[in-house]
XYZ file of C-alpha atoms in Angstrom:
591
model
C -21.123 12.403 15.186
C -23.504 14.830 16.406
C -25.671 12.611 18.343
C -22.615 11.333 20.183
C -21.158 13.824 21.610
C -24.804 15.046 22.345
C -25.238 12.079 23.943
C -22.310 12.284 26.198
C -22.781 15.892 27.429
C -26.349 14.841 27.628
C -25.298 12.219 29.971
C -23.073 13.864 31.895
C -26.253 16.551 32.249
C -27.877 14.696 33.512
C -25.904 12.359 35.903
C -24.487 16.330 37.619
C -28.273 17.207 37.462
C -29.590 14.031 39.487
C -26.799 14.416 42.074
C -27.664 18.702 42.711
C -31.185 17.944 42.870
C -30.505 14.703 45.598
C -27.579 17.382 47.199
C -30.203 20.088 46.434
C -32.902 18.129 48.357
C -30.730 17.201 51.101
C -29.077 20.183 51.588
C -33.056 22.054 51.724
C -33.964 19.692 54.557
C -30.832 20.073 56.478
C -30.746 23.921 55.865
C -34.897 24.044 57.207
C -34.003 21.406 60.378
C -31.216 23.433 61.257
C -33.218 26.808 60.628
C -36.241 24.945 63.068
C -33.286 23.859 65.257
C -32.449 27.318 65.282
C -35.579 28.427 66.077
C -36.049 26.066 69.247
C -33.566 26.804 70.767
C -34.056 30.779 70.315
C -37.983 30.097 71.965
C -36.579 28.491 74.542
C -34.156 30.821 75.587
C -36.735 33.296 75.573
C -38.795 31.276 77.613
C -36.139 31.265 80.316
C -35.762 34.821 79.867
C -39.207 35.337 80.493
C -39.105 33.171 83.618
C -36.285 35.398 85.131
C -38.103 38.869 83.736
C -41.375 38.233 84.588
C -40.039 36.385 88.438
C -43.068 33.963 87.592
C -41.493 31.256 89.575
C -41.794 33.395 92.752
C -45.956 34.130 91.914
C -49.008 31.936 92.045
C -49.996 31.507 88.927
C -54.218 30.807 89.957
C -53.697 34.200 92.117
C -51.457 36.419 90.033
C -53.290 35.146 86.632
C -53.717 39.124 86.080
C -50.631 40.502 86.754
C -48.800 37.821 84.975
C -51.130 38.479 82.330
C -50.542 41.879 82.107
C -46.915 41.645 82.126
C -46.597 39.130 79.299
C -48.881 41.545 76.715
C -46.114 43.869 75.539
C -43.448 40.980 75.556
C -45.112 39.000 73.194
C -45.580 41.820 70.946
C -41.835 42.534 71.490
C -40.506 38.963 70.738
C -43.559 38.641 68.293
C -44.354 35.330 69.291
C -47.372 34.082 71.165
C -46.822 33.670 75.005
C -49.345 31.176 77.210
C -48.944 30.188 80.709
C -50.199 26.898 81.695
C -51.155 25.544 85.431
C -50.540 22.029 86.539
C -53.781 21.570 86.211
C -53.529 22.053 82.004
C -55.396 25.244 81.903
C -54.590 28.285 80.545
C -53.738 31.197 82.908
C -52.301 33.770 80.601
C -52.133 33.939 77.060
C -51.104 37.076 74.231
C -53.218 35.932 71.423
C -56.400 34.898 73.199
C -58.917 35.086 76.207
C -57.138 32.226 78.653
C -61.218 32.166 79.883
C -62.028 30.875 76.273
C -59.260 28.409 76.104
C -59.903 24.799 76.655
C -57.778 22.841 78.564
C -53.901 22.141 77.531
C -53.202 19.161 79.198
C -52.968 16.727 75.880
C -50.911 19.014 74.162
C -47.694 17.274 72.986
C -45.408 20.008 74.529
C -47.598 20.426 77.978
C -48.065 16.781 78.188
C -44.041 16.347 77.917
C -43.324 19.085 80.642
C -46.281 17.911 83.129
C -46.459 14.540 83.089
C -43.439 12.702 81.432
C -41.231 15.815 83.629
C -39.308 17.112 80.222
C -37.538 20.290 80.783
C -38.277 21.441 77.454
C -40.942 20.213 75.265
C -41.389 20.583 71.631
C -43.834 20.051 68.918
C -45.060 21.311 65.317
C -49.034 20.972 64.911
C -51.658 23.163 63.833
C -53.414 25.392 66.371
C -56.628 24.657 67.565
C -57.509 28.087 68.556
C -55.097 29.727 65.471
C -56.229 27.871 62.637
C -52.721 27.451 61.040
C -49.171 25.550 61.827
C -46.954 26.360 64.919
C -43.998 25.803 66.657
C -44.316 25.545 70.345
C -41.481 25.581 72.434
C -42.252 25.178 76.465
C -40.327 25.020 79.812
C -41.636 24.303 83.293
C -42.816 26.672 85.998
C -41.217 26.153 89.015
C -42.474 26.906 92.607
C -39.884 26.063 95.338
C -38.355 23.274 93.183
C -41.745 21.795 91.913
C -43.091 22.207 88.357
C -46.285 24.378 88.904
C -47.246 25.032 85.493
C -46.087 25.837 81.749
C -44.348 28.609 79.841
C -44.893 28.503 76.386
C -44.018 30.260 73.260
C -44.981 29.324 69.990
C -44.690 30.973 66.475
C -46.069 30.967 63.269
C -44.663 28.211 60.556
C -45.430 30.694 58.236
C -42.469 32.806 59.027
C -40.042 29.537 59.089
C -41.903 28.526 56.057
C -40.837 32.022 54.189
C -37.513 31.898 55.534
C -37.233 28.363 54.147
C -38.595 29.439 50.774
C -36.113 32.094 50.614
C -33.691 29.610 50.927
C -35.068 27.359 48.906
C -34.852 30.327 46.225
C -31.270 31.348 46.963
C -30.540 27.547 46.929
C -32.532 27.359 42.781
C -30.629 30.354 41.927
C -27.641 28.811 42.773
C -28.365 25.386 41.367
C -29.211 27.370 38.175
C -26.181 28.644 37.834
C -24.677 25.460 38.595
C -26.365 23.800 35.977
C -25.883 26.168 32.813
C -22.107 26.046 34.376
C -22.407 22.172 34.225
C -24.014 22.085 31.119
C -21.618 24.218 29.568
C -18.831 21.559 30.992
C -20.543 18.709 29.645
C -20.704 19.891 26.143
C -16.830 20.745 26.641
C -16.083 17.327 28.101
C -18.108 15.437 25.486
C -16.629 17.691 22.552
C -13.084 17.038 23.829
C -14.000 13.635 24.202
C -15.219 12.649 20.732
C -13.098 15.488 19.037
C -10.356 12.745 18.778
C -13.046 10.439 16.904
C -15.060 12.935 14.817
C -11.731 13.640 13.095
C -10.963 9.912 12.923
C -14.756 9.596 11.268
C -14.224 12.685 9.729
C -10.832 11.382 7.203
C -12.324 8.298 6.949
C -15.380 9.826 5.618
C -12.585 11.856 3.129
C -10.935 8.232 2.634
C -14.343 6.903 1.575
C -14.690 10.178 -0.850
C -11.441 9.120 -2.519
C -9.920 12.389 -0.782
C -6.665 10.316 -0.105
C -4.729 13.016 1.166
C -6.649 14.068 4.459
C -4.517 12.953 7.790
C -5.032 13.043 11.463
C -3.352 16.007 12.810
C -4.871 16.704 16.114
C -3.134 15.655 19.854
C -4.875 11.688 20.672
C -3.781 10.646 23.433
C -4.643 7.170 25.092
C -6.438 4.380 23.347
C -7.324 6.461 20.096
C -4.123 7.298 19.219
C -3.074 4.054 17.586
C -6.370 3.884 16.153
C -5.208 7.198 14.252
C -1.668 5.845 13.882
C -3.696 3.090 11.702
C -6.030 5.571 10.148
C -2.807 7.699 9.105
C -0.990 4.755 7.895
C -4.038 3.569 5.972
C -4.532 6.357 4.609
C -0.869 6.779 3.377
C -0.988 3.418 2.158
C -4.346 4.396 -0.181
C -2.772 7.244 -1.407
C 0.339 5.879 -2.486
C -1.626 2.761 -4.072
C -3.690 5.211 -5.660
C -1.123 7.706 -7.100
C 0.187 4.288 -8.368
C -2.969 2.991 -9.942
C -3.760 6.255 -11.214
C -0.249 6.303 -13.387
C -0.858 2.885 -14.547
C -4.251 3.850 -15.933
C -2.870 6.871 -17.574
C 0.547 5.016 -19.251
C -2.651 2.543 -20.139
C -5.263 4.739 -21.148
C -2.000 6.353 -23.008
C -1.458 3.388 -25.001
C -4.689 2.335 -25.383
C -5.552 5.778 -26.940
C -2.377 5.847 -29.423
C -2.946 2.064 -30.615
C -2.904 1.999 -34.423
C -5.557 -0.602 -33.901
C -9.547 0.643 -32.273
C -10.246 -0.694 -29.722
C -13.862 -0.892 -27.842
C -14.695 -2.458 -24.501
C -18.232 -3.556 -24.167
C -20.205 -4.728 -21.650
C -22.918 -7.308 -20.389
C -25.156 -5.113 -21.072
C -23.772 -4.794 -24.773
C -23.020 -0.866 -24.370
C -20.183 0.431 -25.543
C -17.945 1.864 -21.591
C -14.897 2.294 -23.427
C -13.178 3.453 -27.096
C -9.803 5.227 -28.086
C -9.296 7.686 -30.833
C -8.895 4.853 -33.334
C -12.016 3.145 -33.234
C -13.826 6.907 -33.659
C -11.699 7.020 -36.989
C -12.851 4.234 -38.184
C -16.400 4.027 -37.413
C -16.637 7.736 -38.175
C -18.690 8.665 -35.145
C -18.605 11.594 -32.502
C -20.239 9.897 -29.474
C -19.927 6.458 -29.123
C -19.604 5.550 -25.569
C -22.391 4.586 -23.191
C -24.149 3.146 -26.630
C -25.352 -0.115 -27.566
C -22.645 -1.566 -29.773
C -25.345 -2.078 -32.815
C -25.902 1.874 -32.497
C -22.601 2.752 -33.755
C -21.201 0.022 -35.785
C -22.709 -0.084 -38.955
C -21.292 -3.470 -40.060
C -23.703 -6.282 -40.727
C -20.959 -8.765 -40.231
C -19.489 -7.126 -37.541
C -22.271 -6.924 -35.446
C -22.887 -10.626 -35.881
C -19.375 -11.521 -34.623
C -19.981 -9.989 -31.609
C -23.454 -11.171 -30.910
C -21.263 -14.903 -31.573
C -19.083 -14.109 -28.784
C -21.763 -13.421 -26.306
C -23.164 -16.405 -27.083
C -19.937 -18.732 -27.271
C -17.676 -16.870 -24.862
C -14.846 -18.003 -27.337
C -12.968 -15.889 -29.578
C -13.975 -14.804 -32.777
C -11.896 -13.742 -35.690
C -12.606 -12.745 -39.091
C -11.599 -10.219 -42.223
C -14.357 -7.449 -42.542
C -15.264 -4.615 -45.433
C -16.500 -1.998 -43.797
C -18.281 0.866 -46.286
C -19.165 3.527 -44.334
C -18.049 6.129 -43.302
C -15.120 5.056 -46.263
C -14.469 1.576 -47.735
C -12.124 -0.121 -45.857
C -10.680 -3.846 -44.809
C -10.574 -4.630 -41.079
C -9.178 -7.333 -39.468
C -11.445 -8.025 -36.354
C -11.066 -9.853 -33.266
C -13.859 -10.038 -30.817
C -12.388 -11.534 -27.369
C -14.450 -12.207 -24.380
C -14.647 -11.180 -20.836
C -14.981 -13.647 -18.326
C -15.564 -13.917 -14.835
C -14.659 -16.065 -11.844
C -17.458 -18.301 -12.250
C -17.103 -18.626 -16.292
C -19.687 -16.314 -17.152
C -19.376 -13.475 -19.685
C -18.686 -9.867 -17.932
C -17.983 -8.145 -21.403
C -16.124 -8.284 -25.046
C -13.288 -6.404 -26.189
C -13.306 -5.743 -30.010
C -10.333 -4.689 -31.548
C -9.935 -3.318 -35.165
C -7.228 -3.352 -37.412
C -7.238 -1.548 -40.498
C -5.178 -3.514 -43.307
C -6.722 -1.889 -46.271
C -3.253 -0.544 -47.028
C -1.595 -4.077 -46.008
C -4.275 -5.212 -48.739
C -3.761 -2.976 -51.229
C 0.462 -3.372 -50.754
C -0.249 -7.143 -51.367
C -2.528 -6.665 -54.739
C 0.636 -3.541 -55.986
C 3.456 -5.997 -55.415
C 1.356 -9.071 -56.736
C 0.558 -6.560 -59.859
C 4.437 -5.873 -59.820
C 5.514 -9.214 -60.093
C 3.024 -9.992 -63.025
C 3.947 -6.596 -64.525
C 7.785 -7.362 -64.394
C 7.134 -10.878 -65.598
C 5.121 -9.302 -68.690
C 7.700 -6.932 -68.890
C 10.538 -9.454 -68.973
C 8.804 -12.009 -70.946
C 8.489 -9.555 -74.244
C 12.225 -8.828 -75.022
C 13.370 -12.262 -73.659
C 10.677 -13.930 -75.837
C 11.715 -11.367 -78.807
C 15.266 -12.329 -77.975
C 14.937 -15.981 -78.158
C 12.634 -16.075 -81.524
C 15.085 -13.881 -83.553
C 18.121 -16.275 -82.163
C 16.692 -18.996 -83.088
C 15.599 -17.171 -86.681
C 19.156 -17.114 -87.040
C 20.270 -20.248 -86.049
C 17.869 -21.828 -88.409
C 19.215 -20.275 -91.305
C 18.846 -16.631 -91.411
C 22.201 -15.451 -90.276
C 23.123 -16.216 -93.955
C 21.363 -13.884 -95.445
C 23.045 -10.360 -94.386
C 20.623 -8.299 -94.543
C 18.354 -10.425 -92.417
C 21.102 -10.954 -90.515
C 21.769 -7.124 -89.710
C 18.051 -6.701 -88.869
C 17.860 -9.185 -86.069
C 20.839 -8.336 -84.672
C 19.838 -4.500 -84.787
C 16.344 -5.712 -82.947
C 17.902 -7.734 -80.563
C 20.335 -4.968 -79.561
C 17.505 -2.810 -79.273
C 15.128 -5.708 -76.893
C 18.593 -6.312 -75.086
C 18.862 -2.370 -74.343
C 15.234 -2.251 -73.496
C 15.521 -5.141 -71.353
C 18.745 -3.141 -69.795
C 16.782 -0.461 -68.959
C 13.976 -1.775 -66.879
C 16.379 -3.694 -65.009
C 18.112 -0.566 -64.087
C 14.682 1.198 -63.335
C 14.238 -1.935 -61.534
C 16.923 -1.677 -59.112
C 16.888 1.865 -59.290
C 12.773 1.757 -57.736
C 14.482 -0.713 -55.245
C 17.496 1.334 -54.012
C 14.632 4.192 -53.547
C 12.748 2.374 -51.264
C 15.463 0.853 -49.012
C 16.620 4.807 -48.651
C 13.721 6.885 -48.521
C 16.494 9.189 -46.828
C 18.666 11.808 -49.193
C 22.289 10.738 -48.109
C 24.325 13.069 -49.566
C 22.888 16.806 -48.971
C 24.771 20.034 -50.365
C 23.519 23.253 -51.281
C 22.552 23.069 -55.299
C 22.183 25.682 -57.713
C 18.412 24.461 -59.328
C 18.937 25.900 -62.578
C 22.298 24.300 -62.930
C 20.626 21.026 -62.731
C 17.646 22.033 -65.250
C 20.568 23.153 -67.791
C 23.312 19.559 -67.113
C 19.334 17.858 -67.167
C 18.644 19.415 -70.675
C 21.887 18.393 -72.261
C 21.282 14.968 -71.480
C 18.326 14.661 -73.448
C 19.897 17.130 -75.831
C 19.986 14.530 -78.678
C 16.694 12.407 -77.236
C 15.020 15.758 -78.255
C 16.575 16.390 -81.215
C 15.677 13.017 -82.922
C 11.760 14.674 -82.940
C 12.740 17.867 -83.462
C 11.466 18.919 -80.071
C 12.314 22.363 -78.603
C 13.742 22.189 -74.985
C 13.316 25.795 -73.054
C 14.710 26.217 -69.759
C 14.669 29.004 -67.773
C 17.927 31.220 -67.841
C 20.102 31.775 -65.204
C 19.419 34.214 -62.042
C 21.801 36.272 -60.117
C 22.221 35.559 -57.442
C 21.186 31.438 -58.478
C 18.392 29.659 -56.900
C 19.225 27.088 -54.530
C 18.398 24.367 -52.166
C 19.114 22.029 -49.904
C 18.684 18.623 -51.213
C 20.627 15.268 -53.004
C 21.909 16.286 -56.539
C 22.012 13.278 -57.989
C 18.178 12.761 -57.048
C 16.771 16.324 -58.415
C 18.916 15.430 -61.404
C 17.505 12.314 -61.760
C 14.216 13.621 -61.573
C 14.595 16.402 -63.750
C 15.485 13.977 -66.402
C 13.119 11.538 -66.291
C 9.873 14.324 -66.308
C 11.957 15.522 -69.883
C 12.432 11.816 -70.870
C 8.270 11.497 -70.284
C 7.758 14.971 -71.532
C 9.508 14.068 -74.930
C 8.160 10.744 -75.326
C 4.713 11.673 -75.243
C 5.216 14.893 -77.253
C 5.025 14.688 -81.140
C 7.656 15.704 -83.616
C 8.220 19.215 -83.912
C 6.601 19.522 -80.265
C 7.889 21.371 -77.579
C 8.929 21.017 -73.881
C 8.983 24.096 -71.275
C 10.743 24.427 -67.585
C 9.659 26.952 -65.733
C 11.282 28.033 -61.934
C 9.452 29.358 -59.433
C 11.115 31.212 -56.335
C 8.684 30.956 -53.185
C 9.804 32.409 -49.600
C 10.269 28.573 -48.493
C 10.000 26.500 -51.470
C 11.068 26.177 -55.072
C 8.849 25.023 -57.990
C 10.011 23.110 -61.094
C 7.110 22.707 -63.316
C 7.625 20.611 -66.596
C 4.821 21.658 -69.611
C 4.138 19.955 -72.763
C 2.136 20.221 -75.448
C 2.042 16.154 -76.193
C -0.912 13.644 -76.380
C -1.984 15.131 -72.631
C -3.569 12.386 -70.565
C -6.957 11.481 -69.654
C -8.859 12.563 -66.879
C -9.443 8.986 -65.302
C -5.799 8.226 -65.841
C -4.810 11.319 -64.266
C -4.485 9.416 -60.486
C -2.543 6.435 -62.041
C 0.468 7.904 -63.976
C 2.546 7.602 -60.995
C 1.963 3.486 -60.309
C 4.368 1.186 -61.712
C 4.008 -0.099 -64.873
C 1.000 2.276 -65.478
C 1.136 3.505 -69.181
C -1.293 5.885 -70.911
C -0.422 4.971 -74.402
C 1.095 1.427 -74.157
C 1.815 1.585 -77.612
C 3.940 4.870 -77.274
C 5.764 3.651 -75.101
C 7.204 0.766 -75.896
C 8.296 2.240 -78.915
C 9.701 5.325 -77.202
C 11.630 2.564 -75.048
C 9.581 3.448 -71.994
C 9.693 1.061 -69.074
C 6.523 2.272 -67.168
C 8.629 3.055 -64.207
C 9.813 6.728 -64.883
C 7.019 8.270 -62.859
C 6.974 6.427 -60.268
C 10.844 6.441 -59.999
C 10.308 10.549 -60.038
C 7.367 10.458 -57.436
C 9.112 8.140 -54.615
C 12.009 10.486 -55.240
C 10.445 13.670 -54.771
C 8.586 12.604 -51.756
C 12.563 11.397 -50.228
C 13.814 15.266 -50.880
C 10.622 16.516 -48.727
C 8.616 17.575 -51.764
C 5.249 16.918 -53.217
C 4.172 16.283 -57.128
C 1.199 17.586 -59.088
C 0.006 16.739 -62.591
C -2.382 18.891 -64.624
C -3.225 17.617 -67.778
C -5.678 17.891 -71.295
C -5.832 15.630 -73.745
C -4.640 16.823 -76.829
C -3.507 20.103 -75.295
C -0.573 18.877 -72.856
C 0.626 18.348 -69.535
C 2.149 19.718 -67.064
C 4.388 18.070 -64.068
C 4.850 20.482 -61.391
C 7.605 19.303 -58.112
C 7.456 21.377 -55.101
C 10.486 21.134 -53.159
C 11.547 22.664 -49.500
C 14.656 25.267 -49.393
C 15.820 23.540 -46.630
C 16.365 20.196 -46.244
């Protein structure tokens, strides 16, 4: 931009500097012809002055040679110009600067030779002086005697006094043009600024357009052929910005997605670096930086790397269920899916990662369910059906046989009862993970209705309930009744199954500032420390044996845990074998 308006001011420099010199030149030669002019015409009207002061056209000019002589002296000092008088013969007869005797003869002078022979009445010529050494101007006029040209008056002067008059002029005339020209230059960078002004600032946003700086406009006056050239750039520009605001909220509702996808996600390219990740994928691959890596830097998988390195080679898709054990074990369903360009060839992957270890682990707990509630069933149907038919083959006449069966198969049938319940009960849990019906409940109301109902449970093993006794004001929450109730029950039912005869079974209740804490303490069988994380599965018994003889259906615990978890709460179990354990439920004040 700088070297065009530099180059127009330059321009116009110059082209306003070539014209003043040519008017400069001219205007010199016309100002020293008109000065010379000037000056011819002054000698020669001081020649004819002469002619009348002197009366030299009433002398001889061989016989009065002295007296004209004498009487030119102080004029030519006056007028300061030399003075010669010339016969008709060409020789000199008077002269200011010189000895006429010491003169040679005049006759092919320019200016003599005009006047005597070619009958000029003025002649006129610039030379150098013979007798002077240096340029003149000679100016002369005839002599006449009685109407007949007798001689020559002449008066010449110096050059050197034109020539210093000319030079001052010359000097007045550079001074001048000097002026001129810082004036012209100063015009020239105007003009050329105000010319390109309009275009540096149509450069200048379309340098910001370039630089992604979408909002920068034309503001400035254009006038003429620019202006719809910045009507364009102005439209363009609030074309780019509006396509840009645009792209950039697509790429943010994207990148928004792409970072909250339950799946990882990593976009790598030709190069096989990793340009792209979301929070996911840094989950699951348990690394800090992973972008602008190779691929095999960061994902430790054997098998996973391999299914990528497949899909750079066969630009298909590649699918396939991966373990992955570090940074934890998990299952990952992976899908490597390439990038391809116009031509067909491979511009990048994109990997995605789904983590199904829980999908995996749901499959294998309701695959152990089924098999657990088919064991479960089978027992008291298979007890069922071998004591019927016992009886049908004969034993139902002997009484007290009789009376035995029946008593077992009442007891299979009320076993079977129960885990049906427990069944449907673990069921109706799960389709309503939400409490429905939420009132304000007085806790140790519930502990005390909970103790009664496995009053006589307890008393069959001699096994001493304590609760803890009532507070004024009562503690209370906000939470399902039935539910707390529920669970409250079943931690006694477990507490009392697992504790021996002449055991005993403790409530405590613990006011916090938010919460409320029921803990549940025996002094049983306790349970092991590796079973410690399973006594809440389904099914899951410490002491098989115990419980199916308590009755137990395996599903108390678990019942109790999914329950706890709907009210808001948590569950903790602390346990020692031989010593007890204790089942403490954490519940929020507020619902």
């Amino acid at each position: 931009m700088k070297k065009l308006w530099l180059k127009i001011g330059l321009s116009f420099f110059i082209l306003f500097f070539v014209v003043m010199v040519i008017v400069g030149i001219f205007s010199g030669e016309l100002m020293k012809s008109t000065y010379l002019n000037m000056k011819e015409n002054q000698l020669e009207d001081d020649a004819k002055i002469l002619l009348q002061t002197t009366n030299m056209e009433n002398l001889d000019l061989d016989k009065d040679a002295a007296t004209i002589q004498k009487s030119l002296d102080p004029l030519g000092e006056d007028i300061d110009a030399r003075i010669t008088v010339i016969d008709s013969k060409g020789d000199v007869v008077a002269d200011t600067k010189k000895d006429p005797q010491k003169l040679d003869n005049h006759m092919n002078r320019p200016e003599v030779t005009d006047i005597l022979k070619k009958g000029e009445s003025v002649g006129i010529s610039i030379r150098e002086s013979d007798s002077l050494g240096y340029s003149m101007l000679y100016v002369a006029v005839p002599v006449k005697h009685q109407s007949k040209t007798d001689g020559v008056l002449r008066i010449s002067i110096s050059l050197e006094s034109v020539d210093a008059a000319v030079a001052k002029l010359w000097g007045n005339l550079a001074l001048i043009f000097g002026i001129a020209l810082v004036i012209i230059a100063a015009i020239s960078v105007f003009i050329a600024r105000k010319i390109t002004r309009p275009v540096r600032e149509i450069i200048e946003v379309s340098t910001d357009l370039a630089n992604h700086k979408y909002d920068s406009r034309i503001h400035g006056k254009i006038s003429g052929e620019l202006q719809d050239l910045s009507i364009s750039v102005n439209t363009l520009a609030e074309s780019l910005e509006t396509q840009m605001f645009e792209i950039k909220q697509n790429e943010q509702r994207l990148n928004a997605i792409v970072q909250n996808l339950v799946s990882g996600v990593m976009l790598i390219n030709v190069d096989k670096q990793v340009i792209m990740t979301n929070r996911t994928m840094y989950q699951i691959l348990g690394e800090t930086e992973i972008t602008g890596k190779p691929f095999y830097e960061v994902i430790k998988s054997f098998a996973l790397s391999q299914l990528i390195e497949a899909t750079f080679e066969t630009k298909t898709i590649q699918q396939k269920e991966i373990i992955l054990y570090f940074p934890r074990e998990m299952i990952l369903d992976a899908s490597v899916s390439p990038i391809l360009g116009e031509n067909g060839e491979i511009t990048g992957i994109i990997l995605l990662l789904h983590d199904i270890t829980q999908i995996r682990h749901l499959e294998n707990v309701r695959s152990e369910f089924v098999t657990n509630v088919s064991h479960e069933l089978k027992t008291p149907v298979t007890a069922l059906k071998g004591f019927a038919e016992t009886l049908l083959d004969g034993a139902m006449y002997d009484e007290m046989l009789l009376k035995k069966f029946l008593t077992i198969i009442k007891e299979e049938s009320d076993r079977l009862h129960r885990l049906i319940m427990d069944i449907l009960a673990l069921s109706r849990i799960e389709q309503n993970p939400v409490p429905e019906n939420v009132e304000l409940v007085e806790v140790d109301d519930v502990i005390e209705q909970s103790a009664r109902t496995i009053f006589e449970m307890a008393t069959e093993k001699n096994i001493q309930v304590i609760i803890p006794e009532k507070t004024i004001p009562s503690v209370t929450i906000e939470t399902d009744r039935d539910k707390l109730q529920q669970i409250l029950i079943n931690l006694l039912s477990n507490a009392i199954n697992y504790t021996p005869v002449d055991g005993k079974v403790e409530v405590k209740l613990i006011e916090q500032e938010a919460e409320v804490i029921i803990e549940v303490t025996d002094n049983g069988i306790g349970i092991p420390a590796k079973d410690i994380d399973r006594v809440f599965e389904r099914f899951y018994r410490v002491d098989k044996a115990r419980s199916r003889h308590s009755g137990g259906t395996g599903l108390g615990l678990s019942i109790v845990k999914h329950l706890v978890e709907n009210c808001g709460g948590r569950i903790e179990v602390e346990s020692q074998e031989e010593v007890g354990s204790t089942f403490r439920v954490t519940l929020p004040k507020k619902a």
